[in-house]
CSV table of C-alpha atoms in Angstrom, one decimal:
chain,number,residue,atom,x,y,z
W,364,MET,CA,-112.3,-67.1,-18.8
W,365,GLY,CA,-110.6,-63.8,-19.8
W,366,GLU,CA,-110.4,-60.2,-18.2
W,367,ARG,CA,-113.7,-58.9,-17.6
W,368,ARG,CA,-115.0,-56.0,-15.5
W,369,LEU,CA,-116.8,-57.2,-12.6
W,370,SER,CA,-119.6,-54.5,-12.6
W,371,SER,CA,-120.0,-55.5,-16.2
W,372,MET,CA,-121.8,-58.7,-14.9
W,373,ARG,CA,-124.7,-57.2,-13.1
W,374,GLY,CA,-128.2,-58.3,-15.0
W,375,LEU,CA,-126.5,-61.0,-16.9
W,376,GLY,CA,-128.5,-64.2,-16.5
W,377,VAL,CA,-127.1,-67.2,-14.8
W,378,TYR,CA,-127.8,-70.7,-16.4
W,379,LEU,CA,-127.1,-74.2,-15.8
W,380,ALA,CA,-125.4,-75.8,-19.1
W,381,ASP,CA,-128.9,-77.5,-19.5
W,382,GLY,CA,-130.3,-74.5,-20.4
W,383,ARG,CA,-132.4,-74.0,-17.3
W,384,LYS,CA,-132.0,-70.3,-15.9
W,385,VAL,CA,-130.9,-69.8,-12.2
W,386,GLY,CA,-131.1,-66.1,-11.6
W,387,ILE,CA,-130.0,-62.7,-12.6
W,388,VAL,CA,-126.0,-61.3,-11.3
W,389,HIS,CA,-127.2,-58.8,-8.8
W,390,ASP,CA,-123.2,-58.1,-7.8
W,391,THR,CA,-120.1,-59.8,-7.1
W,392,VAL,CA,-118.2,-60.8,-3.7
W,393,ILE,CA,-114.4,-60.1,-4.0
W,394,ASP,CA,-112.0,-61.7,-1.5
W,395,GLU,CA,-110.3,-59.1,0.2
W,396,GLU,CA,-106.9,-61.1,1.1
W,397,ASP,CA,-106.3,-61.8,-3.0
W,398,TRP,CA,-109.0,-59.2,-4.4
W,399,GLN,CA,-110.5,-61.9,-6.6
W,400,CYS,CA,-114.1,-62.9,-7.1
W,401,SER,CA,-115.2,-65.3,-4.7
W,402,HIS,CA,-119.0,-65.3,-5.2
W,403,LEU,CA,-121.5,-64.3,-7.5
W,404,PHE,CA,-124.9,-62.7,-5.6
W,405,VAL,CA,-127.8,-64.1,-7.8
W,406,LYS,CA,-131.5,-62.9,-7.1
W,407,ASP,CA,-134.8,-63.4,-9.0
W,408,THR,CA,-133.9,-67.1,-8.7
W,409,THR,CA,-136.0,-69.7,-10.5
W,410,PRO,CA,-138.8,-71.1,-7.7
W,411,GLU,CA,-137.9,-75.0,-9.4
W,412,LEU,CA,-133.9,-74.6,-8.5
W,413,VAL,CA,-134.7,-72.2,-5.2
W,414,GLU,CA,-137.1,-73.0,-2.7
W,415,GLY,CA,-139.2,-69.7,-2.4
W,416,GLY,CA,-136.8,-67.7,-4.8
W,417,ILE,CA,-134.4,-66.9,-2.5
W,418,HIS,CA,-131.4,-64.8,-3.3
W,419,LEU,CA,-128.1,-66.9,-3.7
W,420,ALA,CA,-124.3,-66.8,-3.4
W,421,ILE,CA,-123.0,-68.9,-5.9
W,422,PRO,CA,-119.0,-70.0,-5.8
W,423,TRP,CA,-116.9,-68.6,-8.5
W,424,LYS,CA,-115.4,-72.0,-8.8
W,425,TRP,CA,-119.1,-73.3,-9.9
W,426,VAL,CA,-118.7,-71.1,-13.1
W,427,ARG,CA,-117.9,-72.3,-16.6
W,428,GLY,CA,-118.2,-69.2,-18.6
W,429,ILE,CA,-119.3,-65.9,-19.0
W,430,ASN,CA,-120.3,-63.8,-22.1
W,431,ASP,CA,-123.6,-62.8,-22.6
W,432,VAL,CA,-124.5,-65.0,-19.8
W,433,VAL,CA,-123.2,-67.0,-17.1
W,434,ILE,CA,-123.1,-70.7,-17.5
W,435,LEU,CA,-122.5,-73.1,-14.2
W,436,ARG,CA,-120.3,-75.9,-14.5
W,437,TRP,CA,-122.1,-77.7,-11.8
W,438,PHE,CA,-125.0,-76.5,-9.5
W,439,PRO,CA,-126.8,-79.0,-6.6
W,440,PRO,CA,-129.1,-81.5,-8.2
W,441,THR,CA,-132.1,-80.7,-5.8
W,442,PRO,CA,-133.8,-77.4,-5.1
W,443,ILE,CA,-131.8,-75.7,-2.7
W,444,PRO,CA,-134.2,-75.2,0.7
W,445,LYS,CA,-135.2,-71.8,1.9
W,446,ASN,CA,-134.3,-72.7,5.8
W,447,PRO,CA,-132.0,-76.2,5.7
């Protein structure tokens, strides 16, 4: 994916490969052991994909690519419940 400042990801839209918007990057979560991004913290989520539009921590391994937006390679097939 190349080098990119993690702080520059704030505000980017997060989308599924089919074009549906998941939400907006609010922040990144860094693993203190190896200083790599482990998750994207996503806000303003779409209620059709995330019950109640709650905030999400999306694992970095779900990210397919980043440019003007973040594209995910995978996302759960059913809406994520607010209270699992």
